[in-house]
Short mmCIF file of C-alpha atoms and ligand atoms in Angstrom, two decimals:
data_model
loop_
_atom_site.label_atom_id
_atom_site.label_comp_id
_atom_site.label_asym_id
_atom_site.label_seq_id
_atom_site.Cartn_x
_atom_site.Cartn_y
_atom_site.Cartn_z
CA MET A 12 31.67 8.46 -0.42
CA GLN A 13 34.17 6.72 -2.69
CA ASN A 14 37.10 6.66 -0.24
CA GLU A 15 35.16 6.45 3.00
CA LEU A 16 34.48 2.79 2.95
CA GLN A 17 36.61 0.34 0.99
CA LEU A 18 35.04 -2.98 1.70
CA PHE A 19 34.52 -5.84 -0.67
CA THR A 20 31.30 -7.54 0.21
CA GLU A 21 30.87 -10.38 -2.22
CA GLY A 22 27.42 -11.92 -2.30
CA LEU A 23 25.61 -9.75 0.22
CA ASN A 24 21.95 -9.05 -0.44
CA PRO A 25 21.01 -5.99 -2.47
CA ARG A 26 21.04 -3.01 -0.18
CA LEU A 27 20.90 0.75 -0.04
CA GLN A 28 23.99 2.53 1.27
CA VAL A 29 22.73 5.68 2.96
CA LYS A 30 25.03 8.48 4.09
CA GLY A 31 23.63 10.41 7.01
CA THR A 32 23.05 12.95 8.13
CA SER A 33 21.24 14.49 5.15
CA ARG A 34 19.53 17.81 4.63
CA LEU A 35 16.74 17.73 2.04
CA SER A 36 15.26 20.54 -0.03
CA GLY A 37 13.10 20.94 -3.13
CA GLU A 38 10.10 19.00 -4.36
CA VAL A 39 9.40 15.27 -4.62
CA LYS A 40 6.99 13.97 -7.28
CA ILE A 41 4.45 11.56 -5.85
CA SER A 42 3.47 8.50 -7.93
CA GLY A 43 0.06 6.92 -8.36
CA ALA A 44 -1.30 4.94 -5.40
CA LYS A 45 -0.14 1.30 -5.31
CA ASN A 46 -3.15 0.23 -3.22
CA SER A 47 -5.49 1.79 -5.73
CA ALA A 48 -3.79 0.76 -8.97
CA LEU A 49 -3.73 -2.91 -7.93
CA VAL A 50 -7.48 -3.15 -7.33
CA LEU A 51 -8.33 -0.98 -10.38
CA MET A 52 -6.39 -3.45 -12.53
CA THR A 53 -8.59 -6.30 -11.29
CA ALA A 54 -11.74 -4.19 -11.85
CA SER A 55 -10.92 -4.23 -15.58
CA LEU A 56 -12.04 -7.90 -15.53
CA LEU A 57 -15.64 -6.65 -15.13
CA THR A 58 -15.92 -5.56 -18.77
CA GLU A 59 -14.95 -6.78 -22.20
CA GLY A 60 -14.26 -3.14 -23.09
CA LYS A 61 -10.83 -1.49 -23.09
CA VAL A 62 -9.71 -0.01 -19.76
CA ARG A 63 -6.85 2.50 -19.68
CA LEU A 64 -5.32 3.35 -16.31
CA ASN A 65 -3.02 6.40 -16.07
CA ASN A 66 -0.55 7.36 -13.33
CA VAL A 67 0.20 3.71 -12.52
CA PRO A 68 3.40 3.40 -10.46
CA GLU A 69 6.22 1.16 -11.67
CA LEU A 70 6.45 -1.35 -8.81
CA THR A 71 7.09 -5.06 -8.47
CA ASP A 72 3.55 -5.53 -7.15
CA ILE A 73 2.12 -3.93 -10.30
CA LYS A 74 4.26 -6.21 -12.48
CA GLY A 75 3.07 -9.18 -10.43
CA MET A 76 -0.57 -8.23 -10.96
CA ALA A 77 0.05 -7.73 -14.68
CA ASN A 78 1.48 -11.26 -14.91
CA ILE A 79 -1.54 -12.75 -13.18
CA LEU A 80 -3.97 -10.93 -15.48
CA LEU A 81 -1.93 -11.84 -18.57
CA SER A 82 -2.11 -15.51 -17.59
CA MET A 83 -5.92 -15.21 -17.45
CA GLY A 84 -5.96 -14.16 -21.11
CA VAL A 85 -6.20 -10.43 -20.44
CA GLU A 86 -4.55 -8.33 -23.17
CA LEU A 87 -2.30 -5.88 -21.37
CA LYS A 88 -0.01 -3.11 -22.59
CA THR A 89 2.11 -0.82 -20.42
CA GLY A 90 3.87 2.41 -21.37
CA ASN A 91 4.87 5.70 -19.75
CA GLY A 92 2.93 5.26 -16.57
CA SER A 93 -0.21 3.86 -18.20
CA VAL A 94 -1.63 0.36 -18.42
CA GLU A 95 -4.17 -0.69 -21.07
CA LEU A 96 -6.20 -3.81 -20.30
CA GLN A 97 -8.81 -5.68 -22.31
CA SER A 98 -10.36 -8.96 -21.22
CA ASP A 99 -12.70 -9.78 -24.09
CA ASN A 100 -11.25 -13.27 -24.24
CA LEU A 101 -11.08 -13.90 -20.53
CA HIS A 102 -10.78 -17.60 -19.89
CA TYR A 103 -11.37 -19.52 -16.71
CA PHE A 104 -8.25 -19.39 -14.64
CA GLU A 105 -6.80 -20.47 -11.35
CA PRO A 106 -3.71 -18.41 -10.47
CA SER A 107 -0.99 -20.56 -8.96
CA TYR A 108 -0.35 -20.55 -5.20
CA GLU A 109 3.10 -19.05 -5.83
CA LEU A 110 1.61 -16.13 -7.78
CA VAL A 111 -1.07 -15.46 -5.15
CA ASN A 112 1.26 -15.98 -2.23
CA CYS A 113 3.74 -13.37 -3.43
CA LEU A 114 0.96 -10.94 -4.25
CA ARG A 115 -1.93 -11.00 -1.80
CA ALA A 116 -3.75 -8.38 -3.86
CA SER A 117 -4.35 -11.06 -6.52
CA PHE A 118 -7.21 -12.24 -4.31
CA PHE A 119 -9.03 -9.10 -5.50
CA CYS A 120 -9.71 -11.04 -8.74
CA ILE A 121 -12.36 -13.23 -7.08
CA GLY A 122 -15.10 -10.58 -7.02
CA PRO A 123 -14.82 -9.49 -10.67
CA LEU A 124 -14.44 -13.10 -11.89
CA LEU A 125 -17.65 -14.06 -10.05
CA GLY A 126 -19.44 -11.00 -11.42
CA ARG A 127 -18.25 -11.59 -14.98
CA LEU A 128 -17.96 -15.40 -15.32
CA GLY A 129 -19.98 -16.66 -12.38
CA LYS A 130 -17.08 -18.77 -11.15
CA ALA A 131 -13.55 -18.45 -9.73
CA ARG A 132 -10.86 -20.56 -8.08
CA ILE A 133 -8.22 -18.57 -6.22
CA PRO A 134 -5.65 -19.96 -3.78
CA LEU A 135 -6.21 -18.67 -0.26
CA PRO A 136 -3.66 -15.86 0.19
CA GLY A 137 -1.37 -16.88 3.04
CA GLY A 138 -0.65 -14.63 5.95
CA CYS A 139 2.38 -12.40 5.77
CA ARG A 140 4.93 -11.05 8.19
CA ILE A 141 2.59 -8.40 9.58
CA GLY A 142 -0.28 -10.70 10.37
CA ALA A 143 -2.67 -13.55 9.52
CA ARG A 144 -4.63 -11.34 7.11
CA PRO A 145 -7.73 -13.52 6.84
CA VAL A 146 -10.26 -13.14 4.01
CA SER A 147 -13.27 -14.44 5.93
CA GLU A 148 -15.15 -11.16 5.48
CA HIS A 149 -14.55 -11.26 1.70
CA ILE A 150 -16.02 -14.79 1.59
CA ARG A 151 -18.96 -13.93 3.87
CA GLY A 152 -19.84 -10.99 1.62
CA LEU A 153 -19.71 -13.08 -1.57
CA LYS A 154 -21.93 -15.74 0.03
CA ALA A 155 -24.44 -13.01 0.98
CA LEU A 156 -24.63 -12.15 -2.76
CA GLY A 157 -25.55 -15.77 -3.52
CA ALA A 158 -22.19 -17.28 -4.35
CA VAL A 159 -21.44 -20.85 -3.26
CA VAL A 160 -17.95 -20.66 -1.74
CA SER A 161 -15.81 -23.49 -0.36
CA VAL A 162 -12.26 -23.50 0.96
CA GLU A 163 -10.41 -26.78 0.51
CA HIS A 164 -6.71 -27.56 0.43
CA GLY A 165 -5.91 -23.87 0.54
CA VAL A 166 -8.01 -23.00 -2.50
CA VAL A 167 -11.16 -20.85 -2.51
CA THR A 168 -13.69 -22.17 -5.05
CA ALA A 169 -16.65 -19.91 -5.77
CA SER A 170 -19.53 -20.24 -8.19
CA VAL A 171 -22.92 -18.66 -8.83
CA PRO A 172 -25.81 -21.16 -9.10
CA GLY A 173 -28.74 -20.73 -11.51
CA ILE A 174 -28.90 -20.59 -15.28
CA ASP A 175 -27.91 -16.93 -15.53
CA ARG A 176 -25.09 -17.41 -13.01
CA ARG A 177 -25.80 -13.88 -11.83
CA LEU A 178 -25.21 -12.73 -8.26
CA LYS A 179 -28.16 -11.23 -6.38
CA GLY A 180 -27.94 -7.92 -4.52
CA ALA A 181 -28.06 -8.19 -0.71
CA SER A 182 -27.37 -6.36 2.53
CA VAL A 183 -23.81 -6.98 3.84
CA VAL A 184 -22.69 -5.80 7.28
CA LEU A 185 -18.92 -6.24 7.60
CA ASP A 186 -17.57 -7.36 11.00
CA CYS A 187 -14.63 -4.99 10.47
CA PRO A 188 -14.08 -2.16 7.97
CA SER A 189 -11.77 -4.32 5.86
CA VAL A 190 -10.43 -2.53 2.75
CA GLY A 191 -10.10 -5.75 0.76
CA ALA A 192 -13.49 -7.12 1.79
CA THR A 193 -15.20 -3.83 0.93
CA GLU A 194 -13.53 -3.73 -2.50
CA THR A 195 -14.28 -7.41 -3.18
CA VAL A 196 -18.00 -7.10 -2.36
CA LEU A 197 -18.19 -3.79 -4.26
CA MET A 198 -16.75 -5.32 -7.43
CA ALA A 199 -18.99 -8.39 -7.16
CA ALA A 200 -22.11 -6.26 -6.58
CA VAL A 201 -21.84 -3.91 -9.58
CA LEU A 202 -23.04 -6.63 -12.02
CA ALA A 203 -25.41 -8.34 -9.55
CA GLU A 204 -29.17 -8.25 -9.99
CA GLY A 205 -30.72 -5.67 -7.67
CA ARG A 206 -29.41 -3.53 -4.84
CA THR A 207 -26.51 -4.25 -2.47
CA ILE A 208 -25.86 -2.23 0.67
CA ILE A 209 -22.48 -2.60 2.37
CA GLU A 210 -22.44 -1.39 5.99
CA ASN A 211 -19.35 -0.86 8.14
CA ALA A 212 -17.51 -0.39 4.83
CA ALA A 213 -13.85 0.72 4.73
CA GLN A 214 -13.62 4.47 4.02
CA GLU A 215 -10.05 4.55 2.62
CA PRO A 216 -9.50 6.86 -0.42
CA GLU A 217 -8.59 3.78 -2.49
CA VAL A 218 -12.16 2.46 -2.01
CA GLN A 219 -13.48 5.80 -3.29
CA ASP A 220 -11.09 5.65 -6.23
CA LEU A 221 -12.45 2.20 -7.14
CA ALA A 222 -16.07 3.40 -6.90
CA ASN A 223 -15.28 6.42 -9.11
CA MET A 224 -13.76 4.19 -11.77
CA LEU A 225 -16.67 1.70 -11.62
CA ASN A 226 -19.16 4.57 -12.05
CA LEU A 227 -17.15 5.77 -15.07
CA MET A 228 -17.62 2.22 -16.47
CA GLY A 229 -21.40 2.54 -16.08
CA ALA A 230 -21.91 1.17 -12.57
CA SER A 231 -24.20 2.77 -10.00
CA VAL A 232 -22.28 3.15 -6.72
CA ARG A 233 -23.15 5.72 -4.04
CA GLY A 234 -21.66 6.48 -0.65
CA ALA A 235 -18.10 5.20 -1.19
CA GLY A 236 -15.70 6.91 1.22
CA GLY A 237 -18.33 6.67 3.94
CA PRO A 238 -19.44 3.74 6.16
CA THR A 239 -22.39 2.71 3.95
CA ILE A 240 -22.12 2.01 0.23
CA THR A 241 -25.18 1.42 -1.99
CA ILE A 242 -24.79 -0.39 -5.31
CA ASP A 243 -27.56 -0.87 -7.88
CA GLY A 244 -26.48 -3.70 -10.17
CA VAL A 245 -26.35 -3.18 -13.95
CA PRO A 246 -26.29 -5.82 -16.71
CA HIS A 247 -22.85 -4.88 -18.02
CA LEU A 248 -20.06 -2.33 -17.82
CA HIS A 249 -18.05 -0.63 -20.59
CA GLY A 250 -14.40 0.38 -20.75
CA CYS A 251 -12.98 3.67 -19.47
CA ASP A 252 -9.90 5.90 -19.28
CA TYR A 253 -9.10 6.56 -15.63
CA THR A 254 -6.29 8.24 -13.64
CA VAL A 255 -5.15 6.71 -10.36
CA ILE A 256 -5.07 9.01 -7.30
CA PRO A 257 -1.69 10.04 -5.84
CA ASP A 258 -0.20 7.66 -3.26
CA ARG A 259 -0.98 9.12 0.18
CA ILE A 260 1.36 6.64 1.90
CA GLU A 261 4.29 7.54 -0.35
CA ALA A 262 3.55 11.23 0.21
CA GLY A 263 3.43 10.68 3.98
CA THR A 264 6.71 8.78 3.84
CA PHE A 265 8.48 11.69 2.11
CA LEU A 266 6.98 14.22 4.53
CA LEU A 267 8.44 12.09 7.32
CA ALA A 268 11.82 11.99 5.52
CA ALA A 269 11.77 15.80 5.73
CA ALA A 270 10.62 15.80 9.36
CA ILE A 271 13.28 13.32 10.49
CA THR A 272 16.07 15.34 8.81
CA ARG A 273 14.54 18.62 10.00
CA SER A 274 14.29 19.75 6.36
CA SER A 275 11.65 21.74 4.51
CA LEU A 276 10.33 19.80 1.51
CA ARG A 277 7.37 19.92 -0.88
CA VAL A 278 5.51 16.82 -2.07
CA ALA A 279 3.14 16.96 -5.06
CA PRO A 280 0.73 15.89 -6.36
CA VAL A 281 -1.11 14.87 -3.20
CA ILE A 282 -4.71 15.18 -1.97
CA PRO A 283 -4.28 16.83 1.49
CA GLU A 284 -7.51 15.41 2.95
CA HIS A 285 -6.10 11.91 2.33
CA LEU A 286 -3.46 12.70 4.97
CA SER A 287 -5.44 14.69 7.58
CA ALA A 288 -4.64 12.42 10.53
CA VAL A 289 -0.92 12.31 9.65
CA LEU A 290 -0.68 16.09 9.15
CA GLN A 291 -2.38 16.64 12.50
CA LYS A 292 0.13 14.39 14.30
CA LEU A 293 3.04 16.12 12.55
CA ARG A 294 1.61 19.50 13.62
CA ASP A 295 1.34 18.24 17.21
CA ALA A 296 5.00 17.14 16.92
CA GLY A 297 6.05 20.70 15.96
CA CYS A 298 5.85 20.83 12.16
CA ASN A 299 4.17 23.57 10.12
CA PHE A 300 2.72 23.26 6.61
CA GLU A 301 1.95 25.27 3.51
CA ILE A 302 -0.91 23.45 1.78
CA ASP A 303 -2.47 24.12 -1.62
CA LYS A 304 -4.77 21.90 -3.68
CA GLU A 305 -1.83 20.39 -5.56
CA GLY A 306 0.77 19.79 -2.88
CA ILE A 307 2.07 20.12 0.67
CA THR A 308 5.23 21.82 1.96
CA ILE A 309 6.45 20.77 5.41
CA ILE A 310 8.47 23.14 7.62
CA PRO A 311 9.72 21.35 10.79
CA GLY A 312 9.97 23.48 13.97
CA GLU A 313 10.94 22.46 17.52
CA ILE A 314 10.23 18.70 17.34
CA LYS A 315 8.68 16.87 20.28
CA GLY A 316 7.19 13.42 20.85
CA VAL A 317 3.49 12.57 20.26
CA ASP A 318 1.32 9.49 20.74
CA ILE A 319 -0.19 7.67 17.76
CA THR A 320 -2.67 4.78 17.51
CA THR A 321 -3.38 3.24 14.13
CA GLN A 322 -7.02 3.10 13.03
CA PRO A 323 -9.05 2.52 9.86
CA PHE A 324 -9.40 5.66 7.68
CA PRO A 325 -9.88 8.52 8.52
CA GLY A 326 -7.79 7.55 11.56
CA PHE A 327 -3.98 7.34 11.57
CA PRO A 328 -2.93 4.85 8.80
CA THR A 329 -1.15 1.67 9.85
CA ASP A 330 1.02 1.93 6.71
CA LEU A 331 2.72 5.03 8.13
CA GLN A 332 3.20 3.66 11.67
CA ALA A 333 6.76 2.39 11.09
CA PRO A 334 7.98 5.51 9.22
CA PHE A 335 6.42 7.73 11.88
CA MET A 336 8.14 5.74 14.65
CA ALA A 337 11.51 6.33 12.96
CA PHE A 338 10.74 10.06 13.15
CA LEU A 339 9.73 9.82 16.84
CA ALA A 340 13.03 8.10 17.71
CA THR A 341 14.77 11.51 17.77
CA ALA A 342 11.79 13.63 18.90
CA LYS A 343 12.27 15.21 22.31
CA GLY A 344 10.38 13.48 25.15
CA THR A 345 8.28 10.34 25.29
CA SER A 346 6.00 8.98 22.56
CA VAL A 347 3.65 6.01 22.64
CA VAL A 348 2.87 4.16 19.38
CA THR A 349 0.06 1.59 19.40
CA GLU A 350 -0.61 -0.69 16.43
CA LYS A 351 -4.28 -1.71 16.36
CA ILE A 352 -4.72 -2.97 12.81
CA TYR A 353 -2.15 -5.77 12.49
CA GLU A 354 -1.01 -8.25 15.09
CA ASN A 355 2.68 -8.23 14.13
CA ARG A 356 3.70 -4.89 12.68
CA MET A 357 6.47 -3.94 15.10
CA GLN A 358 9.46 -5.66 13.46
CA HIS A 359 11.14 -2.31 12.81
CA VAL A 360 11.52 -1.72 16.59
CA ALA A 361 14.51 -4.10 16.92
CA GLU A 362 16.19 -2.51 13.87
CA LEU A 363 15.66 1.01 15.21
CA GLN A 364 17.13 -0.12 18.54
CA ARG A 365 20.26 -1.25 16.66
CA MET A 366 20.59 2.35 15.50
CA GLY A 367 20.44 3.60 19.08
CA ALA A 368 16.72 4.28 19.42
CA ALA A 369 15.41 3.96 23.00
CA ILE A 370 12.21 1.94 22.58
CA ARG A 371 10.40 -0.35 24.99
CA LEU A 372 7.96 -2.76 23.35
CA GLN A 373 5.00 -4.24 25.24
CA GLY A 374 2.92 -6.30 22.83
CA ASN A 375 1.79 -3.92 20.09
CA THR A 376 2.60 -0.79 22.07
CA ALA A 377 6.01 0.88 21.76
CA VAL A 378 7.19 3.52 24.25
CA ILE A 379 9.84 5.70 22.63
CA GLU A 380 12.23 8.02 24.54
CA GLY A 381 13.66 10.47 22.03
CA VAL A 382 17.47 10.43 21.65
CA PRO A 383 19.52 13.32 20.23
CA GLN A 384 20.72 11.31 17.21
CA LEU A 385 20.67 7.79 15.78
CA SER A 386 23.88 6.06 14.72
CA ALA A 387 24.36 4.31 11.39
CA ALA A 388 24.17 0.50 11.28
CA PRO A 389 23.47 -2.37 8.87
CA VAL A 390 19.67 -2.81 9.15
CA THR A 391 16.95 -4.83 7.43
CA GLY A 392 13.38 -3.89 6.63
CA GLY A 393 11.21 -6.96 7.32
CA ASP A 394 8.15 -5.66 5.46
CA LEU A 395 7.40 -2.91 2.99
CA ARG A 396 6.83 -0.06 5.43
CA ALA A 397 9.48 -1.21 7.90
CA ALA A 398 12.00 -1.00 5.04
CA ALA A 399 10.87 2.56 4.37
CA ALA A 400 11.32 3.35 8.07
CA MET A 401 14.91 2.06 7.89
CA VAL A 402 15.69 4.39 4.97
CA LEU A 403 14.27 7.34 6.89
CA ALA A 404 16.20 6.48 10.06
CA SER A 405 19.42 6.12 8.01
CA LEU A 406 18.94 9.61 6.53
CA SER A 407 19.12 11.09 10.01
CA ALA A 408 21.73 8.71 11.51
CA ARG A 409 25.40 9.70 11.93
CA GLY A 410 27.53 7.67 9.50
CA ILE A 411 26.84 5.25 6.62
CA SER A 412 24.00 2.74 7.01
CA HIS A 413 23.20 -0.30 4.85
CA VAL A 414 19.52 -1.05 4.43
CA GLU A 415 18.51 -4.54 3.27
CA GLY A 416 15.02 -5.76 2.43
CA LEU A 417 14.84 -4.04 -0.97
CA ASN A 418 12.54 -6.82 -2.23
CA HIS A 419 9.97 -5.38 0.18
CA LEU A 420 10.84 -1.72 -0.45
CA ASP A 421 10.53 -1.98 -4.26
CA ARG A 422 7.01 -3.42 -3.90
CA GLY A 423 5.66 -0.08 -2.71
CA TYR A 424 8.05 2.76 -3.56
CA GLU A 425 8.91 3.76 -7.13
CA CYS A 426 12.62 4.72 -7.42
CA ILE A 427 12.81 5.78 -3.79
CA GLU A 428 16.56 6.47 -3.80
CA ALA A 429 16.39 8.52 -7.02
CA LYS A 430 13.58 10.62 -5.57
CA LEU A 431 15.44 11.19 -2.29
CA ASN A 432 18.78 11.89 -4.02
CA SER A 433 17.06 14.48 -6.21
CA VAL A 434 16.36 16.51 -3.05
CA GLY A 435 19.77 16.11 -1.39
CA ALA A 436 20.08 12.60 0.04
CA GLN A 437 23.18 10.47 -0.62
CA ILE A 438 21.93 6.96 -1.30
CA PHE A 439 23.59 4.31 -3.43
CA ARG A 440 21.94 1.02 -4.40
CA HIS A 441 24.23 -2.02 -4.28
CA SER A 442 23.08 -5.22 -5.90
CA ASP A 443 25.12 -8.25 -4.82
CA LYS A 444 28.74 -8.77 -6.00
CA HIS A 445 29.35 -5.04 -5.73
CA SER A 446 32.28 -3.62 -3.91
CA LEU A 447 31.35 -0.93 -1.45
CA ALA A 448 33.37 2.07 -2.29
C1 EPZ B 529 -5.12 -3.04 2.50
O1 EPZ B 529 -4.87 -4.38 2.90
C2 EPZ B 529 -3.77 -2.52 2.02
N1 EPZ B 529 -3.29 -3.33 0.90
C3 EPZ B 529 -2.76 -2.58 3.17
O2 EPZ B 529 -1.55 -1.99 2.70
C4 EPZ B 529 -3.29 -1.74 4.34
O3 EPZ B 529 -2.41 -1.85 5.43
C5 EPZ B 529 -4.68 -2.25 4.74
O4 EPZ B 529 -5.56 -2.22 3.61
C6 EPZ B 529 -5.29 -1.40 5.84
O5 EPZ B 529 -5.38 -0.08 5.45
C7 EPZ B 529 -3.86 -3.17 -0.32
O6 EPZ B 529 -4.77 -2.39 -0.51
C8 EPZ B 529 -3.28 -4.02 -1.43
P1 EPZ B 529 -7.79 -5.05 5.57
P2 EPZ B 529 -6.13 -5.36 3.27
O7 EPZ B 529 -8.60 -6.16 4.99
O8 EPZ B 529 -7.26 -5.10 2.38
C9 EPZ B 529 -8.43 -7.66 9.44
C10 EPZ B 529 0.77 -1.75 2.44
O9 EPZ B 529 1.74 -1.66 3.23
N2 EPZ B 529 -9.36 -8.49 8.64
O10 EPZ B 529 -8.41 -3.71 5.74
O11 EPZ B 529 -5.59 -6.76 3.33
C11 EPZ B 529 -6.99 -7.95 9.03
O12 EPZ B 529 -6.51 -9.09 9.71
C12 EPZ B 529 -0.32 -2.77 2.71
O13 EPZ B 529 0.63 -1.06 1.40
C13 EPZ B 529 -10.09 -9.48 9.29
O14 EPZ B 529 -9.99 -9.63 10.50
O15 EPZ B 529 -6.45 -4.85 4.74
C14 EPZ B 529 -6.26 -6.71 9.43
O16 EPZ B 529 -5.90 -6.86 10.79
C15 EPZ B 529 -0.10 -3.57 3.97
N3 EPZ B 529 -10.92 -10.27 8.55
C16 EPZ B 529 -7.32 -5.61 9.30
O17 EPZ B 529 -8.59 -6.28 9.16
C17 EPZ B 529 -11.05 -10.12 7.21
O18 EPZ B 529 -11.82 -10.87 6.59
C18 EPZ B 529 -7.12 -4.73 8.08
O19 EPZ B 529 -7.19 -5.57 6.97
C19 EPZ B 529 -10.29 -9.11 6.55
C20 EPZ B 529 -9.45 -8.31 7.29
#
């Protein structure tokens, strides 16, 4: 690598230099789930007891959430993959727009703050590059539980009337199986008076993980992971020591890194049933698997194109749509990828085309004609999963690629280049003012 490219690139953005084509082998360790750890951190606001979370990934989003909780008066300690939180001196807080805007998940605080304090003011999380991402269902659910909620000047103000400032259980039918809305109503309902039933609930594993932790804290939640969740409110919750589930999206990303480089690779720990739809599509595309309760080994065969349409869980996850499309770019034949969850999650198409992929985009449907090989190029990941897709494409491309958009990538993948290099990839991270050598 040292003498292949002598180029001084003063001031370019941080980027990954990826030498393709790579062959991978061995085992990749999967970290705790980002989309679980974030909401579990906010659930700690529901008790004055000590909450210890284990298997928390080291990501910029986790640091962002920690900062928001610290500024609310939460005592927080981190160390070797665990986070200890205690909010016995929680004070009324309005996170700044900047904090909320760079971390949408901070909106998850509204449910626990209402349940615990009976009031909350949280800036409306803006949209992001993949879509408008409204929170109307979150607000409708909180109103059903008796909260008074207004949205003015971009700030959501919520309060619980009555002397006891306690939410009242109710029936909530969600218009769409929103993960965030389900988790928000769930966290608000656990301390409410009486029974809450959430119908058309999101069934993602991260919702189940939240319900399991709340039950460990003394809540009474049944049916999480299915379409109807029943919560019987309790007067208070106590602390707990809880381990976050493995990240199914990270695991799927590494399985796709193996598939795109036609390598056999093992990922562990992972819960196989969290990836059923993805494993099925990879089987249809010509991959075989050895699966045990701890991990999954992928063995690619004769690879061919398949069609995927993103759906709420247990359907094909939108978060693996971009990485899967990178894989399909060199799969023999035609594939059709349809994005049904977000209105603007096809930004990776233009970047894959720069690498020689043959893709026709009509709205949120991409028609991919497999090509024998991609060619290296400077590319940018415009959102978290698009950045991951660029890394995967670069692993299989001929030549040296430069992947920018690490600010997105580092939000959701812990030490991605170290993990890939440990199984045979050749990736070098350049921060700016580095010479490329
Ligand atoms: C969670 O986002 C995840 N983020 C997302 O992961 C994931 O893509 C998404 O669930 C779907 O699985 C976290 O958990 C932190 P939604 P969330 O509410 O809760 C529409 C990643 O890459 N909707 O289920 O915001 C919405 O517009 C991130 O890790 C409404 O219409 O997702 C979207 O189209 C990206 N009205 C769809 O539902 C509402 O009131 C899914 O949104 C709420 C949502």
